[in-house]
Coordinates of C-alpha atoms and ligand atoms in Angstrom, one line a residue:
Chain A
X1 CA 0.0 0.0 0.0
X2 CA 0.9 3.5 -0.3
X3 CA -0.7 6.6 1.0
X4 CA -2.8 8.9 -1.2
X5 CA -4.0 12.5 -0.8
X6 CA -7.7 13.1 -0.9
X7 CA -9.5 16.1 -2.6
X8 CA -9.9 17.7 0.9
X9 CA -6.2 18.8 0.6
X10 CA -5.9 22.6 1.1
X11 CA -2.7 22.9 -0.7
X12 CA -0.7 24.0 2.3
X13 CA 2.5 22.2 1.2
X14 CA 3.3 21.1 4.8
X15 CA 3.6 17.4 3.9
X16 CA 6.0 17.8 1.0
X17 CA 9.3 18.4 2.8
X18 CA 8.4 15.9 5.5
X19 CA 8.4 12.9 3.2
X20 CA 11.6 10.8 3.6
X21 CA 11.1 9.4 0.0
X22 CA 10.4 12.6 -1.8
X23 CA 7.2 11.0 -2.9
X24 CA 5.0 14.1 -2.6
X25 CA 4.7 16.9 -5.1
X26 CA 2.4 19.7 -6.0
X27 CA -0.2 19.0 -8.7
X28 CA -3.3 20.7 -9.9
X29 CA -4.6 22.6 -6.8
X30 CA -3.7 19.7 -4.4
X31 CA -0.6 17.7 -3.6
X32 CA -0.1 14.1 -4.8
X33 CA 1.8 11.1 -3.6
X34 CA 3.8 8.9 -6.1
X35 CA 2.8 5.4 -5.1
X36 CA 6.0 4.0 -6.6
X37 CA 8.0 6.0 -4.1
X38 CA 5.9 6.0 -1.0
X39 CA 7.0 3.4 1.6
X40 CA 4.3 4.4 4.2
X41 CA 7.4 5.8 6.0
X42 CA 8.4 2.2 6.9
X43 CA 12.1 2.1 7.5
X44 CA 12.2 5.8 8.5
X45 CA 9.5 6.7 11.0
X46 CA 6.9 5.0 13.2
X47 CA 4.0 6.7 11.5
X48 CA 3.4 8.2 8.0
X49 CA 4.8 11.8 8.3
X50 CA 2.4 13.3 5.8
X51 CA -0.6 12.2 7.8
X52 CA 0.8 13.5 11.0
X53 CA 1.5 17.0 9.8
X54 CA -1.5 17.4 7.6
X55 CA -4.0 19.9 9.1
X56 CA -7.0 18.3 7.5
X57 CA -8.1 15.0 9.1
X58 CA -8.6 12.0 6.7
X59 CA -6.7 13.7 3.9
X60 CA -3.5 11.6 3.8
X61 CA -5.0 8.1 3.8
X62 CA -4.1 4.6 2.9
X63 CA -4.6 3.8 -0.8
X64 CA -6.0 0.2 -0.9
X65 CA -5.4 0.0 -4.7
X66 CA -1.7 -0.8 -4.0
X67 CA -0.3 -3.9 -2.3
X68 CA 1.2 -3.6 1.1
X69 CA 4.7 -2.1 1.0
X70 CA 7.4 -4.7 1.7
X71 CA 10.6 -3.5 3.2
X72 CA 13.6 -5.0 1.5
X73 CA 14.7 -8.1 3.4
Chain B
X1 CA 23.4 46.7 8.1
X2 CA 26.5 48.6 9.2
X3 CA 26.8 50.2 5.8
X4 CA 23.1 51.1 5.3
X5 CA 23.0 52.8 8.7
X6 CA 25.9 55.0 7.9
X7 CA 24.4 55.8 4.5
X8 CA 21.1 56.7 6.2
X9 CA 22.9 59.0 8.6
X10 CA 24.7 60.7 5.7
X11 CA 21.5 61.4 3.9
X12 CA 20.0 62.9 7.0
X13 CA 23.1 65.2 7.4
X14 CA 22.5 66.4 3.8
X15 CA 18.9 67.2 4.9
X16 CA 20.2 69.5 7.6
X17 CA 20.4 67.3 10.7
X18 CA 21.6 63.8 11.6
X19 CA 19.0 61.3 12.5
X20 CA 20.5 61.0 16.0
X21 CA 20.3 64.7 16.5
X22 CA 16.7 64.6 15.6
X23 CA 16.0 61.7 17.9
X24 CA 17.8 63.5 20.7
X25 CA 15.8 66.6 20.1
X26 CA 12.7 64.6 20.2
X27 CA 13.7 63.1 23.5
X28 CA 14.2 66.6 25.0
X29 CA 10.9 67.7 23.5
X30 CA 8.9 64.9 24.9
X31 CA 10.1 65.5 28.4
X32 CA 7.9 63.3 30.6
X33 CA 8.3 65.8 33.4
X34 CA 4.9 64.9 34.7
X35 CA 6.3 61.5 35.5
X36 CA 9.6 62.3 37.0
X37 CA 8.3 62.8 40.4
X38 CA 6.8 60.1 42.6
X39 CA 9.6 57.7 41.7
X40 CA 7.6 56.2 38.9
X41 CA 9.3 54.6 35.9
X42 CA 10.0 57.3 33.3
X43 CA 7.3 56.6 30.8
X44 CA 5.1 58.4 28.3
X45 CA 2.3 55.9 28.6
X46 CA 2.4 52.8 26.5
X47 CA 4.0 54.3 23.5
X48 CA 7.1 52.5 22.5
X49 CA 8.9 55.8 22.6
X50 CA 12.6 56.1 23.5
X51 CA 11.7 57.0 27.1
X52 CA 10.6 53.5 27.8
X53 CA 13.4 51.7 26.1
X54 CA 17.1 51.2 26.4
X55 CA 18.9 53.3 23.7
X56 CA 20.0 50.3 21.7
X57 CA 16.5 49.0 21.5
X58 CA 15.0 52.4 20.6
X59 CA 17.6 52.6 17.8
X60 CA 16.3 49.3 16.4
X61 CA 12.6 50.0 16.7
X62 CA 12.3 53.7 15.9
X63 CA 11.5 53.2 12.3
X64 CA 9.6 50.0 12.7
X65 CA 5.9 50.5 12.0
X66 CA 4.8 47.5 13.9
X67 CA 6.8 48.0 17.1
X68 CA 6.9 51.8 17.5
X69 CA 3.5 53.3 17.9
X70 CA 5.0 56.6 17.0
X71 CA 6.8 55.4 13.9
X72 CA 3.8 53.6 12.5
X73 CA 2.3 56.9 11.4
X74 CA 5.3 57.5 9.1
X75 CA 6.8 54.3 8.0
X76 CA 5.4 51.3 6.2
X77 CA 6.0 47.6 6.3
X78 CA 4.9 44.8 4.0
X79 CA 4.5 41.1 4.4
X80 CA 5.1 38.5 1.7
X81 CA 3.3 35.2 1.7
X82 CA 6.0 32.5 1.0
X83 CA 5.3 30.2 3.9
X84 CA 2.0 28.3 3.7
X85 CA 2.9 25.2 5.8
X86 CA 2.4 25.0 9.6
X87 CA 3.5 22.4 12.2
X88 CA 0.8 23.0 14.9
X89 CA -2.9 23.4 15.0
X90 CA -4.6 26.3 16.8
X91 CA -8.3 26.2 17.7
X92 CA -8.7 29.7 16.3
X93 CA -7.2 28.9 12.9
X94 CA -8.7 27.2 9.9
X95 CA -5.9 26.4 7.6
X96 CA -8.1 26.5 4.6
X97 CA -8.6 30.3 5.0
X98 CA -5.3 31.3 6.5
X99 CA -5.4 32.6 10.0
X100 CA -7.8 35.3 11.3
X101 CA -5.8 35.7 14.4
X102 CA -2.1 36.0 15.3
X103 CA -0.2 38.3 13.0
X104 CA -1.0 36.4 9.9
X105 CA -4.7 36.9 9.6
X106 CA -6.9 37.6 6.6
X107 CA -6.6 36.3 3.2
X108 CA -3.4 35.8 1.2
X109 CA -4.7 35.6 -2.3
X110 CA -1.5 34.5 -3.9
X111 CA 1.4 32.5 -2.8
X112 CA 4.9 33.7 -3.9
X113 CA 8.1 31.9 -4.6
X114 CA 11.1 33.4 -2.8
X115 CA 12.2 34.9 -6.2
X116 CA 8.8 36.5 -6.8
X117 CA 8.6 37.8 -3.2
X118 CA 12.0 39.4 -3.5
X119 CA 11.1 41.2 -6.7
X120 CA 7.8 42.3 -5.1
X121 CA 9.7 43.8 -2.1
X122 CA 12.1 45.7 -4.3
X123 CA 9.3 47.0 -6.5
X124 CA 7.3 48.2 -3.6
X125 CA 10.3 49.7 -1.9
X126 CA 11.2 51.7 -5.0
X127 CA 7.6 53.0 -5.2
X128 CA 7.0 53.6 -1.5
X129 CA 10.1 55.1 0.1
X130 CA 8.6 54.8 3.6
X131 CA 8.7 51.0 3.2
X132 CA 11.4 50.1 5.6
X133 CA 10.3 46.7 7.0
X134 CA 9.7 43.3 5.4
X135 CA 8.0 40.7 7.4
X136 CA 7.4 37.0 6.8
X137 CA 4.5 35.9 8.8
X138 CA 2.8 33.1 7.1
X139 CA 0.1 32.3 6.1
X140 CA 1.6 29.2 7.9
X141 CA 4.6 29.2 10.2
X142 CA 7.7 30.8 8.6
X143 CA 10.0 28.4 10.5
X144 CA 8.0 25.4 9.4
X145 CA 9.1 26.6 5.9
X146 CA 12.7 27.6 6.8
X147 CA 14.1 27.2 3.3
X148 CA 11.6 29.5 1.7
X149 CA 11.8 32.1 4.5
X150 CA 15.6 32.3 4.6
X151 CA 15.9 32.2 0.8
X152 CA 13.6 35.3 0.6
X153 CA 15.7 37.1 3.2
X154 CA 18.9 36.2 1.4
X155 CA 17.7 37.6 -1.9
X156 CA 16.5 40.9 -0.3
X157 CA 19.5 41.4 1.9
X158 CA 21.7 41.4 -1.2
X159 CA 19.9 44.1 -3.1
X160 CA 18.3 46.2 -0.4
X161 CA 20.5 46.1 2.7
X162 CA 18.5 49.1 4.2
X163 CA 15.3 47.1 4.6
X164 CA 14.7 45.6 8.1
X165 CA 13.8 41.9 8.1
X166 CA 11.4 40.4 10.6
X167 CA 9.4 37.2 11.0
X168 CA 6.6 35.9 13.1
X169 CA 6.5 32.3 14.4
X170 CA 4.6 30.0 16.7
X171 CA 8.0 29.2 18.2
X172 CA 8.0 25.4 18.0
X173 CA 11.1 25.2 15.9
X174 CA 12.5 28.6 16.9
X175 CA 15.5 27.2 18.9
X176 CA 16.7 25.3 15.8
X177 CA 16.8 28.5 13.7
X178 CA 18.1 31.2 16.0
X179 CA 21.6 31.1 14.6
X180 CA 20.4 31.4 11.0
X181 CA 18.1 34.3 12.1
X182 CA 21.1 36.0 13.6
X183 CA 23.2 35.4 10.5
X184 CA 20.6 37.2 8.3
X185 CA 20.6 40.1 10.6
X186 CA 16.9 39.6 11.4
X187 CA 16.5 42.0 14.3
X188 CA 12.8 41.5 15.1
X189 CA 11.1 38.3 15.8
X190 CA 7.5 37.9 16.9
X191 CA 6.4 34.8 18.8
X192 CA 2.8 34.0 19.4
X193 CA 2.5 32.9 23.0
X194 CA -1.0 32.2 24.3
X195 CA -0.1 30.3 27.4
X196 CA 2.8 29.2 29.7
X197 CA 0.7 26.5 31.4
X198 CA 0.0 23.2 29.5
X199 CA -3.4 23.0 31.2
X200 CA -4.4 26.2 29.5
X201 CA -2.5 25.2 26.3
X202 CA -4.4 22.0 25.9
X203 CA -7.6 24.1 25.4
X204 CA -6.0 26.1 22.6
X205 CA -3.8 23.6 20.7
X206 CA -5.3 20.2 19.7
X207 CA -1.9 18.9 18.4
X208 CA 1.6 19.7 17.4
X209 CA 4.0 18.0 15.0
X210 CA 7.4 17.7 16.5
X211 CA 10.4 15.5 15.7
X212 CA 8.4 13.2 13.4
X213 CA 5.6 12.7 15.9
X214 CA 2.2 14.1 16.6
X215 CA 1.6 15.1 20.2
X216 CA -1.8 16.0 21.6
X217 CA -3.2 17.4 24.8
X218 CA -1.1 18.7 27.7
X219 CA 2.0 16.9 26.4
X220 CA 1.8 19.0 23.1
X221 CA 1.3 22.2 25.0
X222 CA 4.2 21.5 27.3
X223 CA 6.6 21.0 24.4
X224 CA 5.3 24.1 22.7
X225 CA 5.7 26.4 25.7
X226 CA 9.2 24.9 26.5
X227 CA 10.3 25.5 23.0
X228 CA 8.8 29.0 22.9
X229 CA 10.5 30.1 26.1
X230 CA 13.8 28.5 25.1
X231 CA 13.7 30.3 21.7
X232 CA 12.9 33.6 23.4
X233 CA 15.8 33.2 25.7
X234 CA 18.2 32.4 22.8
X235 CA 17.0 35.5 20.9
X236 CA 17.6 37.7 23.9
X237 CA 21.0 36.2 24.4
X238 CA 21.9 37.2 20.9
X239 CA 20.5 40.7 21.1
X240 CA 17.7 40.0 18.6
X241 CA 14.5 41.9 19.6
X242 CA 11.5 39.8 20.4
X243 CA 7.8 40.9 20.5
X244 CA 5.2 38.6 21.9
X245 CA 1.7 38.3 20.4
X246 CA -1.1 36.8 22.5
X247 CA -4.7 36.1 21.4
X248 CA -7.1 36.9 24.3
X249 CA -9.7 34.1 24.5
X250 CA -12.3 34.9 27.2
X251 CA -12.7 32.1 29.7
X252 CA -9.6 30.2 28.3
X253 CA -6.5 32.4 28.7
X254 CA -7.8 35.9 29.6
X255 CA -6.6 35.9 33.2
X256 CA -3.7 33.7 32.4
X257 CA -2.2 36.3 30.1
X258 CA -1.0 38.3 33.0
X259 CA 1.2 35.3 33.9
X260 CA 2.3 35.1 30.3
X261 CA 3.2 38.8 30.4
X262 CA 5.5 38.2 33.4
X263 CA 7.1 35.1 31.9
X264 CA 8.0 36.8 28.6
X265 CA 9.1 40.0 30.2
X266 CA 11.5 38.2 32.5
X267 CA 13.0 36.5 29.4
X268 CA 13.7 39.8 27.7
X269 CA 10.8 40.4 25.3
X270 CA 10.4 44.1 24.8
X271 CA 6.8 44.4 23.7
X272 CA 3.7 42.4 24.4
X273 CA 0.8 42.7 22.0
X274 CA -2.5 41.3 23.3
X275 CA -5.1 40.9 20.5
X276 CA -8.7 40.0 20.7
X277 CA -9.8 36.6 19.5
X278 CA -11.6 37.0 16.2
X279 CA -14.2 34.2 16.0
X280 CA -17.3 33.5 14.0
X281 CA -18.9 30.3 12.9
X282 CA -18.3 31.0 9.2
X283 CA -14.6 30.9 9.7
X284 CA -14.9 27.2 10.3
X285 CA -12.4 27.2 13.2
X286 CA -12.9 25.1 16.3
X287 CA -13.6 28.2 18.4
X288 CA -15.9 29.5 15.7
X289 CA -17.9 26.3 15.7
X290 CA -18.1 26.0 19.5
X291 CA -19.3 29.6 19.8
X292 CA -16.2 30.7 21.7
X293 CA -16.7 34.5 21.8
X294 CA -14.0 37.2 21.5
X295 CA -13.5 39.9 24.2
X296 CA -15.4 43.2 24.2
X297 CA -13.4 46.4 23.8
X298 CA -13.5 47.1 27.6
X299 CA -12.4 43.6 28.5
X300 CA -9.4 43.9 26.2
X301 CA -8.5 47.3 27.5
X302 CA -8.8 46.1 31.2
X303 CA -6.4 43.3 30.5
X304 CA -4.0 45.5 28.6
X305 CA -4.1 48.0 31.5
X306 CA -3.4 45.3 34.0
X307 CA -0.3 44.2 32.1
X308 CA 0.8 47.8 31.4
X309 CA 2.9 48.4 34.5
X310 CA 4.9 45.3 33.6
X311 CA 6.0 46.0 30.1
X312 CA 5.4 48.0 27.0
X313 CA 2.1 47.1 25.5
X314 CA 1.5 47.4 21.9
X315 CA -1.9 48.7 21.1
X316 CA -1.8 49.8 17.5
X317 CA -1.8 46.3 16.0
X318 CA -4.8 45.9 13.9
X319 CA -4.3 42.3 12.8
X320 CA -3.7 43.3 9.3
X321 CA -3.4 40.9 6.4
X322 CA -0.3 38.9 6.0
X323 CA 0.4 40.4 2.6
X324 CA -0.6 43.9 3.4
X325 CA 1.5 46.7 1.8
X326 CA 1.8 50.2 2.9
X327 CA 1.3 52.2 6.1
X328 CA -0.3 50.1 8.8
X329 CA -4.0 50.0 7.9
X330 CA -3.5 51.5 4.5
X331 CA -3.6 48.6 2.2
X332 CA -2.1 49.0 -1.2
X333 CA -1.8 45.4 -2.2
X334 CA -3.8 45.8 -5.4
X335 CA -1.1 48.0 -6.9
X336 CA 1.4 45.2 -6.6
X337 CA 0.0 41.9 -7.8
X338 CA 2.5 39.3 -9.0
X339 CA 1.4 39.9 -12.6
X340 CA 2.1 43.6 -12.4
X341 CA 5.4 43.2 -10.6
X342 CA 6.8 40.6 -13.0
X343 CA 6.4 43.2 -15.7
X344 CA 8.0 46.0 -13.8
X345 CA 11.5 47.2 -14.3
X346 CA 12.7 47.6 -10.8
X347 CA 15.4 50.2 -10.2
X348 CA 16.3 50.2 -6.6
X349 CA 17.2 53.7 -5.7
X350 CA 18.7 53.9 -2.3
X351 CA 19.5 57.6 -2.4
X352 CA 15.9 58.7 -3.0
X353 CA 14.7 56.5 -0.3
X354 CA 17.1 58.0 2.2
X355 CA 16.3 61.5 1.2
X356 CA 12.6 60.8 1.8
X357 CA 13.2 59.2 5.1
X358 CA 15.2 62.2 6.3
X359 CA 12.2 64.4 5.5
X360 CA 10.0 62.0 7.5
X361 CA 12.2 62.5 10.5
X362 CA 11.6 66.3 10.3
X363 CA 7.8 65.6 10.2
X364 CA 8.1 63.3 13.2
X365 CA 9.9 66.0 15.1
X366 CA 7.1 68.4 14.4
X367 CA 4.5 65.9 15.7
X368 CA 6.2 65.3 19.0
X369 CA 6.8 69.0 19.4
X370 CA 3.1 69.7 19.1
X371 CA 2.4 67.0 21.6
X372 CA 4.8 68.4 24.3
X373 CA 3.5 71.9 24.0
X374 CA -0.1 70.8 24.3
X375 CA 0.5 68.9 27.5
X376 CA 1.2 72.3 29.0
X377 CA -2.4 73.3 28.3
X378 CA -3.6 70.8 30.9
X379 CA -1.1 72.0 33.5
X380 CA -2.9 72.8 36.7
X381 CA -6.1 71.2 35.7
X382 CA -7.0 68.2 37.9
X383 CA -9.9 65.9 37.4
X384 CA -10.8 62.2 37.8
X385 CA -12.8 62.2 34.6
X386 CA -11.5 60.1 31.7
X387 CA -13.2 59.9 28.4
X388 CA -12.5 58.1 25.1
X389 CA -12.5 59.7 21.7
X390 CA -12.4 58.1 18.3
X391 CA -10.2 59.7 15.6
X392 CA -10.5 59.3 11.8
X393 CA -7.0 59.5 10.4
X394 CA -4.9 58.5 7.4
X395 CA -1.7 58.8 9.3
X396 CA 1.0 61.4 10.0
X397 CA -0.6 62.0 13.4
X398 CA -3.3 64.3 12.0
X399 CA -7.1 64.2 11.9
X400 CA -7.2 63.9 8.2
X401 CA -9.9 61.4 7.3
X402 CA -13.5 61.9 6.2
X403 CA -16.0 60.2 8.6
X404 CA -17.5 58.3 5.7
X405 CA -14.2 57.0 4.4
X406 CA -12.8 55.7 7.7
X407 CA -12.3 52.0 7.7
X408 CA -11.1 52.2 11.3
X409 CA -10.8 54.7 14.1
X410 CA -7.9 55.3 16.5
X411 CA -9.1 55.4 20.1
X412 CA -7.5 57.8 22.6
X413 CA -8.2 58.0 26.3
X414 CA -8.1 61.6 27.6
X415 CA -7.2 62.3 31.2
X416 CA -5.5 65.1 33.1
X417 CA -2.7 62.6 34.2
X418 CA -1.7 61.3 30.8
X419 CA -3.2 63.8 28.3
X420 CA -4.2 62.0 25.1
X421 CA -3.2 58.4 25.5
X422 CA -3.5 56.1 22.5
X423 CA -5.3 52.8 23.4
X424 CA -6.1 51.1 20.1
X425 CA -8.0 50.8 16.9
X426 CA -11.5 49.9 16.0
X427 CA -12.3 48.5 12.6
X428 CA -15.6 49.5 11.0
X429 CA -17.1 48.6 7.7
X430 CA -16.6 51.4 5.2
X431 CA -19.5 53.6 6.0
X432 CA -19.5 55.0 2.5
X433 CA -19.3 51.7 0.7
X434 CA -22.1 51.0 -1.7
X435 CA -23.9 54.3 -1.5
X436 CA -23.6 57.1 1.0
X437 CA -25.3 57.2 4.3
X438 CA -26.8 53.8 4.7
X439 CA -28.6 53.4 8.0
X440 CA -27.3 50.1 9.1
X441 CA -23.7 51.0 8.2
X442 CA -23.8 54.0 10.5
X443 CA -25.2 51.8 13.2
X444 CA -22.2 49.5 12.8
X445 CA -19.9 52.5 13.4
X446 CA -21.9 53.6 16.4
X447 CA -21.7 50.1 17.9
X448 CA -17.9 50.0 17.4
X449 CA -17.3 53.4 19.1
X450 CA -20.2 53.7 21.5
X451 CA -17.9 53.9 24.5
X452 CA -16.5 57.2 23.1
X453 CA -17.7 60.6 23.9
X454 CA -16.7 62.1 20.6
X455 CA -15.4 61.3 17.2
X456 CA -12.9 63.6 15.5
X457 CA -13.1 63.8 11.8
X458 CA -11.8 66.0 8.9
X459 CA -15.3 66.2 7.5
X460 CA -18.8 64.8 8.2
X461 CA -22.3 65.1 6.7
X462 CA -25.2 66.7 8.6
X463 CA -27.3 63.5 8.9
X464 CA -24.7 61.1 10.4
X465 CA -23.7 64.0 12.7
X466 CA -27.2 64.1 14.1
X467 CA -27.5 60.4 14.5
X468 CA -24.2 60.2 16.3
X469 CA -25.3 62.9 18.7
X470 CA -28.5 60.9 19.4
X471 CA -26.2 58.0 20.4
X472 CA -24.3 60.3 22.7
X473 CA -21.3 60.8 20.5
X474 CA -20.3 64.3 19.5
X475 CA -18.9 64.6 16.0
X476 CA -16.0 67.1 16.1
X477 CA -14.8 68.5 12.8
X478 CA -13.3 71.8 13.9
X479 CA -9.8 70.3 14.2
X480 CA -9.7 69.1 10.6
X481 CA -6.1 68.4 9.5
X482 CA -4.6 69.3 12.9
X483 CA -2.4 67.1 15.1
X484 CA -4.4 64.5 17.0
X485 CA -3.0 64.9 20.5
X486 CA -3.0 68.7 20.4
X487 CA -6.7 68.8 19.3
X488 CA -7.8 66.2 21.7
X489 CA -6.3 67.9 24.7
X490 CA -7.8 71.3 23.6
X491 CA -11.1 69.6 23.4
X492 CA -10.7 67.8 26.7
X493 CA -9.8 71.0 28.5
X494 CA -13.0 72.7 27.2
X495 CA -14.9 69.6 28.2
X496 CA -13.7 69.7 31.8
X497 CA -14.4 73.5 32.0
X498 CA -17.9 72.7 30.7
X499 CA -18.4 70.1 33.4
X500 CA -17.1 72.6 36.0
X501 CA -19.5 75.4 35.1
X502 CA -22.4 73.0 34.6
X503 CA -22.9 73.5 30.9
X504 CA -21.8 69.8 30.2
X505 CA -23.1 66.9 32.3
X506 CA -20.5 64.2 32.3
X507 CA -21.9 60.6 31.8
X508 CA -19.9 57.4 31.8
X509 CA -20.2 55.5 28.6
X510 CA -20.8 51.7 28.1
X511 CA -18.8 49.0 26.3
X512 CA -18.2 48.6 22.6
X513 CA -18.0 45.7 20.2
X514 CA -14.8 44.5 18.6
X515 CA -15.7 43.8 15.0
X516 CA -13.7 41.4 12.8
X517 CA -14.1 44.0 10.0
X518 CA -12.2 43.1 6.9
X519 CA -11.5 39.5 8.2
X520 CA -15.1 38.4 8.1
X521 CA -15.5 40.0 4.7
X522 CA -12.5 38.4 3.2
X523 CA -13.2 34.9 4.5
X524 CA -16.7 35.1 2.9
X525 CA -15.1 36.2 -0.3
X526 CA -12.7 33.2 -0.4
X527 CA -15.5 30.8 0.5
X528 CA -17.4 31.9 -2.5
X529 CA -14.4 31.1 -4.8
Ligands
SF4_601 S1 3.5 7.9 4.0 FE1 5.6 8.6 4.3 S2 6.6 7.9 2.5 FE2 4.5 7.9 2.0 S3 4.0 9.8 1.1 FE3 3.6 10.0 3.3 S4 5.5 10.8 4.1 FE4 6.0 10.0 2.1
SF4_602 S1 -0.4 18.6 4.4 FE1 -2.4 17.9 3.8 S2 -3.5 19.8 3.2 FE2 -1.3 20.3 3.2 S3 -0.6 19.9 1.1 FE3 -0.2 18.0 2.2 S4 -2.1 16.8 1.9 FE4 -2.6 18.9 1.4
SF4_603 S1 -0.3 42.3 12.2 FE1 0.2 44.2 11.3 S2 0.3 45.6 13.0 FE2 0.4 43.6 13.8 S3 2.5 43.1 14.0 FE3 1.9 42.4 12.0 S4 2.3 44.1 10.6 FE4 2.4 44.9 12.7

């Protein structure tokens, strides 16, 4: 899985520099997460950083369209 | 900084007097004789004038329109919006609409890159020579966006070394950045401190994001207050001026702010600015939705008065927009949109700016001279009566605004002890907007200044004059274009004489409302987008 950003994003940019994988970037009016880069912060932090700093609840959420991230063994 | 100060002094010499000489003359003029007895602290009231402050602090604040009440009539500042991210959540802030409180309220319609911001600053400074201060105050927390904030400072410091740099922060990451702040010669930092007790803080801050974790409740508030106080101490140790902003939230931190005042004063903050909570359901903030009210004008004044003995209080803050341009309160942002600026050919002309500023110094000397002479008028008159007056002014310390054009009034308290004492601003909706003389608009003005005995204006129509009188507020236009203090004291002397000979019956006036003014209007505008 990866995280994704919902349409409730207010475009504040707070999440972007917090991502340890540089997976977040500005798109059209909201920010987006690149699922190929997002590791759910596994290997870096206890919790997804984007979700922790995001001022809008339920905006940085798990995207079930992607399989669970597997840390390299 | 070194260089630009020398250059400024040279320009002043060309204009006939050095800035220092002028400031010295002002010190002599202002006197404060009335206070030199009784062992009281030498003070001309709450003004951040040089009498209250150590010389090196006065040197830093005298041209700062936010910190020196006296300077804000003559100099201008601007804010640029380069820092949208924040690392804490306040119950009075809805991140969607930027913050209606703190020093980064209102609506920032466009976000700038550091390069755009620097160009904007230079363009404005070339057009408005009074522009001496650049602030970065948000719309988020400038230190949650340190790269953008410091990159902007870096670009401006290179081209316009005479512009003072300042920033406002919630303080959470302040200790990490104090050395960078010192390196960029930022000499003014504003920290928003709403509590020094985690118990109180838990009611204001639902969470903070700190060192990769989200903290809530008392734990969050404890970290925040520890970091704020540590940051303040570090600034003081490096000789960087710090001002404290507090938002007064009735029933939550109103009494507690006296504690805050002591805590920040003992750590070297030089000004404390207590602002009323601005709260309405349509802001969509937690406090707006829970119906938490803001303070009334008298509640705010009482709290400011009870902190006054402790420290310089700043009363002229009007919670302006984070991208405001121009003299405090006089918003010229529309002239400097990003589109217009990117087309401009900016030619930064330091010499013209300095010549202009030297002239302003002469004007300031004239204003304080008028003040000192007028205090003599009240010599020998003793009375317990205190009244408030509202003044319509565009700046320069004169009564020079038409009643119908005033977007806000300056409020002065008149007493035989302190003469005319500035206590704050009241925002009103533009009375003239959308047709002249609308009934409800006038009523709004009356509600905002109904604790005043008189309103001083440059001009006023017959109808509003009559309605104001019916509400117990005398409209005074005989002092049009004269100095505020001088006129107010002349009026007050006559008032006291009238009370004495029985021609005026003195009545105490009630409380007044603090209106969110432009903030409510702007939030609505954004919501409609
Ligand atoms: S969960 Fe972590 S890795 Fe994924 S986008 Fe958010 S911050 Fe980046
Ligand atoms: S922190 Fe949240 S609201 Fe801000 S840009 Fe990221 S996803 Fe959007
Ligand atoms: S909000 Fe306005 S008046 Fe208050 S400190 Fe900032 S610039 Fe100065």
